[in-house]
């Protein structure tokens, strides 16, 4: 069952972040509290909530209904749009930055055309060569990838960012150096990158 959880103590946020966690290529399993991808999302959302409090940023974390992308990612995209609409009901039409890890980065790039979204911060995203960039028109895209990632491709991410530059308001690719996929090695560097780019997106 999909869910949207709050990870901030901001009364009336002027801005918001939606965190989108990772998953798998194919799986119809339900996302549970024991899912490592979900746990990484929780840790990221909590970190953002602590550091963005003074900026008046509300932080929400989406829990997908199922683990896998499963071909076209239709339910992930639907879940993310549902979360954005729910956020609008809760906090109003405030500027939103999408923060996605792995499959979450892929999902974010599909729903960046939502009226509230100002940009995407993608961490070790899964962005295959055929992935569309149209939803990023007029938005920002800031991606980071480590060279030791054996789950998703830093080269594919860089190529996607290059293609998105034709339609996006701003783009950047950051080489995270000798780091892998799961945001464990160099966690402070990942967090610093994310906070910096979120603040850039939200102005």
PDB file of C-alpha atoms in Angstrom:
ATOM      1  CA  UNK A   1       0.000   0.000   0.000  1.00  0.00           C
ATOM      2  CA  UNK A   2       1.466   3.334  -1.015  1.00  0.00           C
ATOM      3  CA  UNK A   3       2.033   5.930   1.684  1.00  0.00           C
ATOM      4  CA  UNK A   4       3.439   9.412   2.143  1.00  0.00           C
ATOM      5  CA  UNK A   5       5.356  10.034   5.358  1.00  0.00           C
ATOM      6  CA  UNK A   6       6.477  13.328   6.849  1.00  0.00           C
ATOM      7  CA  UNK A   7      10.077  13.904   7.935  1.00  0.00           C
ATOM      8  CA  UNK A   8      10.117  17.507   9.120  1.00  0.00           C
ATOM      9  CA  UNK A   9       8.730  19.760  11.841  1.00  0.00           C
ATOM     10  CA  UNK A  10       7.956  22.771   9.657  1.00  0.00           C
ATOM     11  CA  UNK A  11       4.528  24.196  10.402  1.00  0.00           C
ATOM     12  CA  UNK A  12       3.753  25.946   7.117  1.00  0.00           C
ATOM     13  CA  UNK A  13       6.480  25.100   4.608  1.00  0.00           C
ATOM     14  CA  UNK A  14       7.406  27.604   1.935  1.00  0.00           C
ATOM     15  CA  UNK A  15       9.067  24.831  -0.091  1.00  0.00           C
ATOM     16  CA  UNK A  16       8.995  21.051  -0.122  1.00  0.00           C
ATOM     17  CA  UNK A  17      11.069  18.001  -1.011  1.00  0.00           C
ATOM     18  CA  UNK A  18       9.678  14.662  -2.129  1.00  0.00           C
ATOM     19  CA  UNK A  19      12.096  11.764  -1.642  1.00  0.00           C
ATOM     20  CA  UNK A  20      11.708   8.794  -3.995  1.00  0.00           C
ATOM     21  CA  UNK A  21      13.468   5.601  -2.926  1.00  0.00           C
ATOM     22  CA  UNK A  22      14.983   2.916  -5.117  1.00  0.00           C
ATOM     23  CA  UNK A  23      13.798  -0.556  -6.033  1.00  0.00           C
ATOM     24  CA  UNK A  24      14.441  -3.327  -8.538  1.00  0.00           C
ATOM     25  CA  UNK A  25      14.122  -3.924 -12.255  1.00  0.00           C
ATOM     26  CA  UNK A  26      11.317  -6.473 -11.786  1.00  0.00           C
ATOM     27  CA  UNK A  27       9.380  -7.383  -8.663  1.00  0.00           C
ATOM     28  CA  UNK A  28       5.706  -7.333  -7.713  1.00  0.00           C
ATOM     29  CA  UNK A  29       6.565  -7.666  -4.024  1.00  0.00           C
ATOM     30  CA  UNK A  30       5.138  -5.103  -1.638  1.00  0.00           C
ATOM     31  CA  UNK A  31       7.558  -2.501  -0.256  1.00  0.00           C
ATOM     32  CA  UNK A  32       7.976  -3.272   3.446  1.00  0.00           C
ATOM     33  CA  UNK A  33       9.808  -1.642   6.335  1.00  0.00           C
ATOM     34  CA  UNK A  34      12.589  -4.231   5.932  1.00  0.00           C
ATOM     35  CA  UNK A  35      13.327  -3.170   2.344  1.00  0.00           C
ATOM     36  CA  UNK A  36      16.848  -1.776   2.175  1.00  0.00           C
ATOM     37  CA  UNK A  37      15.839   0.687  -0.544  1.00  0.00           C
ATOM     38  CA  UNK A  38      13.055   1.979   1.675  1.00  0.00           C
ATOM     39  CA  UNK A  39      15.412   2.242   4.661  1.00  0.00           C
ATOM     40  CA  UNK A  40      17.875   4.289   2.595  1.00  0.00           C
ATOM     41  CA  UNK A  41      14.988   6.570   1.652  1.00  0.00           C
ATOM     42  CA  UNK A  42      14.043   7.014   5.302  1.00  0.00           C
ATOM     43  CA  UNK A  43      17.623   7.884   6.256  1.00  0.00           C
ATOM     44  CA  UNK A  44      17.859  10.401   3.426  1.00  0.00           C
ATOM     45  CA  UNK A  45      14.514  12.015   4.266  1.00  0.00           C
ATOM     46  CA  UNK A  46      15.443  12.346   7.933  1.00  0.00           C
ATOM     47  CA  UNK A  47      18.754  13.970   7.049  1.00  0.00           C
ATOM     48  CA  UNK A  48      17.073  16.446   4.722  1.00  0.00           C
ATOM     49  CA  UNK A  49      14.405  17.203   7.315  1.00  0.00           C
ATOM     50  CA  UNK A  50      17.046  18.071   9.933  1.00  0.00           C
ATOM     51  CA  UNK A  51      19.162  20.263   7.697  1.00  0.00           C
ATOM     52  CA  UNK A  52      16.412  22.051   5.772  1.00  0.00           C
ATOM     53  CA  UNK A  53      14.276  22.977   8.766  1.00  0.00           C
ATOM     54  CA  UNK A  54      15.597  26.534   8.970  1.00  0.00           C
ATOM     55  CA  UNK A  55      14.954  26.985   5.257  1.00  0.00           C
ATOM     56  CA  UNK A  56      11.249  26.322   5.801  1.00  0.00           C
ATOM     57  CA  UNK A  57      11.322  23.181   3.678  1.00  0.00           C
ATOM     58  CA  UNK A  58       8.842  20.376   4.290  1.00  0.00           C
ATOM     59  CA  UNK A  59      10.141  16.861   3.558  1.00  0.00           C
ATOM     60  CA  UNK A  60       8.000  13.918   2.485  1.00  0.00           C
ATOM     61  CA  UNK A  61       8.950  10.349   1.559  1.00  0.00           C
ATOM     62  CA  UNK A  62       6.880   8.245  -0.822  1.00  0.00           C
ATOM     63  CA  UNK A  63       6.524   4.523  -0.232  1.00  0.00           C
ATOM     64  CA  UNK A  64       5.632   2.790  -3.503  1.00  0.00           C
ATOM     65  CA  UNK A  65       3.091   0.008  -3.657  1.00  0.00           C
ATOM     66  CA  UNK A  66       5.539  -2.469  -5.186  1.00  0.00           C
ATOM     67  CA  UNK A  67       9.300  -2.896  -5.419  1.00  0.00           C
ATOM     68  CA  UNK A  68       9.913  -3.206  -9.176  1.00  0.00           C
ATOM     69  CA  UNK A  69       9.883  -0.926 -12.205  1.00  0.00           C
ATOM     70  CA  UNK A  70       8.375  -3.808 -14.166  1.00  0.00           C
ATOM     71  CA  UNK A  71       8.795  -2.638 -17.738  1.00  0.00           C
ATOM     72  CA  UNK A  72       7.268   0.824 -18.000  1.00  0.00           C
ATOM     73  CA  UNK A  73       7.238   1.984 -14.370  1.00  0.00           C
ATOM     74  CA  UNK A  74       3.558   2.887 -14.679  1.00  0.00           C
ATOM     75  CA  UNK A  75       2.671   2.316 -11.038  1.00  0.00           C
ATOM     76  CA  UNK A  76       5.780   4.121  -9.788  1.00  0.00           C
ATOM     77  CA  UNK A  77       4.909   7.141 -11.919  1.00  0.00           C
ATOM     78  CA  UNK A  78       1.302   6.996 -10.753  1.00  0.00           C
ATOM     79  CA  UNK A  79       2.390   6.727  -7.113  1.00  0.00           C
ATOM     80  CA  UNK A  80       4.697   9.748  -7.455  1.00  0.00           C
ATOM     81  CA  UNK A  81       1.981  11.876  -9.063  1.00  0.00           C
ATOM     82  CA  UNK A  82      -0.406  10.795  -6.301  1.00  0.00           C
ATOM     83  CA  UNK A  83       2.159  11.925  -3.702  1.00  0.00           C
ATOM     84  CA  UNK A  84       2.630  15.308  -5.353  1.00  0.00           C
ATOM     85  CA  UNK A  85      -1.116  15.895  -5.506  1.00  0.00           C
ATOM     86  CA  UNK A  86      -1.437  14.903  -1.844  1.00  0.00           C
ATOM     87  CA  UNK A  87       1.377  17.295  -0.927  1.00  0.00           C
ATOM     88  CA  UNK A  88      -0.472  20.081  -2.721  1.00  0.00           C
ATOM     89  CA  UNK A  89      -3.556  19.301  -0.648  1.00  0.00           C
ATOM     90  CA  UNK A  90      -1.480  19.349   2.550  1.00  0.00           C
ATOM     91  CA  UNK A  91       0.851  22.326   2.084  1.00  0.00           C
ATOM     92  CA  UNK A  92      -0.447  24.225  -0.927  1.00  0.00           C
ATOM     93  CA  UNK A  93       1.126  24.972  -4.302  1.00  0.00           C
ATOM     94  CA  UNK A  94       4.708  25.363  -3.042  1.00  0.00           C
ATOM     95  CA  UNK A  95       7.864  24.770  -5.106  1.00  0.00           C
ATOM     96  CA  UNK A  96       9.029  21.152  -4.880  1.00  0.00           C
ATOM     97  CA  UNK A  97      12.401  19.503  -5.436  1.00  0.00           C
ATOM     98  CA  UNK A  98      12.335  15.787  -6.220  1.00  0.00           C
ATOM     99  CA  UNK A  99      15.181  13.765  -4.686  1.00  0.00           C
ATOM    100  CA  UNK A 100      15.479  10.264  -6.100  1.00  0.00           C
ATOM    101  CA  UNK A 101      17.957   7.458  -5.531  1.00  0.00           C
ATOM    102  CA  UNK A 102      18.434   4.786  -8.219  1.00  0.00           C
ATOM    103  CA  UNK A 103      14.952   3.864  -9.494  1.00  0.00           C
ATOM    104  CA  UNK A 104      13.685   6.892  -7.588  1.00  0.00           C
ATOM    105  CA  UNK A 105      15.787   9.116  -9.848  1.00  0.00           C
ATOM    106  CA  UNK A 106      14.180   7.492 -12.871  1.00  0.00           C
ATOM    107  CA  UNK A 107      10.718   8.025 -11.421  1.00  0.00           C
ATOM    108  CA  UNK A 108      11.521  11.652 -10.626  1.00  0.00           C
ATOM    109  CA  UNK A 109      12.522  12.367 -14.216  1.00  0.00           C
ATOM    110  CA  UNK A 110       9.134  11.060 -15.400  1.00  0.00           C
ATOM    111  CA  UNK A 111       7.060  13.267 -13.084  1.00  0.00           C
ATOM    112  CA  UNK A 112       9.152  16.433 -13.217  1.00  0.00           C
ATOM    113  CA  UNK A 113       6.444  18.030 -15.368  1.00  0.00           C
ATOM    114  CA  UNK A 114       4.077  18.258 -12.386  1.00  0.00           C
ATOM    115  CA  UNK A 115       3.133  21.902 -11.817  1.00  0.00           C
ATOM    116  CA  UNK A 116       4.773  22.038  -8.367  1.00  0.00           C
ATOM    117  CA  UNK A 117       8.124  20.578  -9.393  1.00  0.00           C
ATOM    118  CA  UNK A 118      11.061  22.913  -9.944  1.00  0.00           C
ATOM    119  CA  UNK A 119      13.741  20.304 -10.431  1.00  0.00           C
ATOM    120  CA  UNK A 120      15.230  16.871  -9.807  1.00  0.00           C
ATOM    121  CA  UNK A 121      18.210  15.832  -7.719  1.00  0.00           C
ATOM    122  CA  UNK A 122      19.157  12.324  -8.837  1.00  0.00           C
ATOM    123  CA  UNK A 123      21.535  10.164  -6.796  1.00  0.00           C
ATOM    124  CA  UNK A 124      23.110   7.216  -8.631  1.00  0.00           C
ATOM    125  CA  UNK A 125      20.013   7.182 -10.851  1.00  0.00           C
ATOM    126  CA  UNK A 126      18.891   4.411 -13.166  1.00  0.00           C
ATOM    127  CA  UNK A 127      18.573   6.191 -16.513  1.00  0.00           C
ATOM    128  CA  UNK A 128      18.796   3.841 -19.507  1.00  0.00           C
ATOM    129  CA  UNK A 129      19.759   5.210 -22.958  1.00  0.00           C
ATOM    130  CA  UNK A 130      16.166   5.313 -24.230  1.00  0.00           C
ATOM    131  CA  UNK A 131      14.785   7.203 -21.226  1.00  0.00           C
ATOM    132  CA  UNK A 132      12.753  10.298 -22.233  1.00  0.00           C
ATOM    133  CA  UNK A 133      13.758  13.798 -21.122  1.00  0.00           C
ATOM    134  CA  UNK A 134      10.603  15.708 -22.133  1.00  0.00           C
ATOM    135  CA  UNK A 135       9.203  15.962 -18.586  1.00  0.00           C
ATOM    136  CA  UNK A 136      12.271  18.012 -17.571  1.00  0.00           C
ATOM    137  CA  UNK A 137      11.398  20.893 -19.902  1.00  0.00           C
ATOM    138  CA  UNK A 138      11.915  24.133 -17.966  1.00  0.00           C
ATOM    139  CA  UNK A 139      13.053  22.257 -14.840  1.00  0.00           C
ATOM    140  CA  UNK A 140      16.494  21.687 -13.333  1.00  0.00           C
ATOM    141  CA  UNK A 141      18.300  18.357 -13.278  1.00  0.00           C
ATOM    142  CA  UNK A 142      21.288  17.748 -11.020  1.00  0.00           C
ATOM    143  CA  UNK A 143      22.696  14.223 -10.998  1.00  0.00           C
ATOM    144  CA  UNK A 144      25.546  12.580  -9.100  1.00  0.00           C
ATOM    145  CA  UNK A 145      27.122   9.190  -9.708  1.00  0.00           C
ATOM    146  CA  UNK A 146      30.074   7.258  -8.338  1.00  0.00           C
ATOM    147  CA  UNK A 147      32.567   5.510 -10.613  1.00  0.00           C
ATOM    148  CA  UNK A 148      32.416   2.239  -8.631  1.00  0.00           C
ATOM    149  CA  UNK A 149      28.676   1.840  -9.161  1.00  0.00           C
ATOM    150  CA  UNK A 150      28.001  -1.648 -10.536  1.00  0.00           C
ATOM    151  CA  UNK A 151      24.201  -1.419 -10.277  1.00  0.00           C
ATOM    152  CA  UNK A 152      23.487   1.648 -12.394  1.00  0.00           C
ATOM    153  CA  UNK A 153      25.686   3.388 -14.944  1.00  0.00           C
ATOM    154  CA  UNK A 154      27.485   6.667 -14.363  1.00  0.00           C
ATOM    155  CA  UNK A 155      28.139   6.888 -18.106  1.00  0.00           C
ATOM    156  CA  UNK A 156      24.424   6.504 -18.868  1.00  0.00           C
ATOM    157  CA  UNK A 157      23.596   9.179 -16.296  1.00  0.00           C
ATOM    158  CA  UNK A 158      26.062  11.620 -17.840  1.00  0.00           C
ATOM    159  CA  UNK A 159      24.613  10.930 -21.295  1.00  0.00           C
ATOM    160  CA  UNK A 160      21.079  11.479 -19.992  1.00  0.00           C
ATOM    161  CA  UNK A 161      22.085  14.805 -18.409  1.00  0.00           C
ATOM    162  CA  UNK A 162      23.644  15.867 -21.713  1.00  0.00           C
ATOM    163  CA  UNK A 163      20.408  15.054 -23.567  1.00  0.00           C
ATOM    164  CA  UNK A 164      18.259  16.774 -20.944  1.00  0.00           C
ATOM    165  CA  UNK A 165      20.288  19.971 -21.348  1.00  0.00           C
ATOM    166  CA  UNK A 166      18.416  20.597 -24.598  1.00  0.00           C
ATOM    167  CA  UNK A 167      15.119  21.094 -22.728  1.00  0.00           C
ATOM    168  CA  UNK A 168      15.937  21.708 -19.056  1.00  0.00           C
ATOM    169  CA  UNK A 169      16.379  25.101 -17.403  1.00  0.00           C
ATOM    170  CA  UNK A 170      19.701  23.943 -15.911  1.00  0.00           C
ATOM    171  CA  UNK A 171      21.640  20.699 -15.655  1.00  0.00           C
ATOM    172  CA  UNK A 172      24.729  19.380 -13.906  1.00  0.00           C
ATOM    173  CA  UNK A 173      26.546  16.093 -13.515  1.00  0.00           C
ATOM    174  CA  UNK A 174      28.787  15.491 -10.505  1.00  0.00           C
ATOM    175  CA  UNK A 175      31.372  12.714 -10.444  1.00  0.00           C
ATOM    176  CA  UNK A 176      31.322  11.333  -6.892  1.00  0.00           C
ATOM    177  CA  UNK A 177      34.638   9.603  -7.423  1.00  0.00           C
ATOM    178  CA  UNK A 178      35.472   6.174  -6.021  1.00  0.00           C
ATOM    179  CA  UNK A 179      32.007   5.469  -4.632  1.00  0.00           C
ATOM    180  CA  UNK A 180      29.395   2.798  -5.250  1.00  0.00           C
ATOM    181  CA  UNK A 181      25.645   2.672  -5.577  1.00  0.00           C
ATOM    182  CA  UNK A 182      24.124   2.483  -2.130  1.00  0.00           C
ATOM    183  CA  UNK A 183      25.032   5.903  -0.641  1.00  0.00           C
ATOM    184  CA  UNK A 184      27.052   4.195   2.083  1.00  0.00           C
ATOM    185  CA  UNK A 185      30.614   5.109   1.126  1.00  0.00           C
ATOM    186  CA  UNK A 186      31.085   8.842   1.507  1.00  0.00           C
ATOM    187  CA  UNK A 187      27.622   9.451   2.965  1.00  0.00           C
ATOM    188  CA  UNK A 188      28.567  12.975   4.055  1.00  0.00           C
ATOM    189  CA  UNK A 189      29.552  13.842   0.485  1.00  0.00           C
ATOM    190  CA  UNK A 190      26.254  12.472  -0.851  1.00  0.00           C
ATOM    191  CA  UNK A 191      24.319  14.441   1.761  1.00  0.00           C
ATOM    192  CA  UNK A 192      26.256  17.649   1.069  1.00  0.00           C
ATOM    193  CA  UNK A 193      25.633  17.303  -2.660  1.00  0.00           C
ATOM    194  CA  UNK A 194      21.920  16.697  -2.102  1.00  0.00           C
ATOM    195  CA  UNK A 195      21.455  19.632   0.254  1.00  0.00           C
ATOM    196  CA  UNK A 196      23.348  21.988  -2.043  1.00  0.00           C
ATOM    197  CA  UNK A 197      21.353  21.025  -5.122  1.00  0.00           C
ATOM    198  CA  UNK A 198      18.008  21.052  -3.336  1.00  0.00           C
ATOM    199  CA  UNK A 199      18.699  24.595  -2.170  1.00  0.00           C
ATOM    200  CA  UNK A 200      19.731  25.531  -5.706  1.00  0.00           C
ATOM    201  CA  UNK A 201      16.521  24.091  -7.189  1.00  0.00           C
ATOM    202  CA  UNK A 202      14.312  25.787  -4.623  1.00  0.00           C
ATOM    203  CA  UNK A 203      16.163  29.076  -4.854  1.00  0.00           C
TER     204      UNK A 203
END
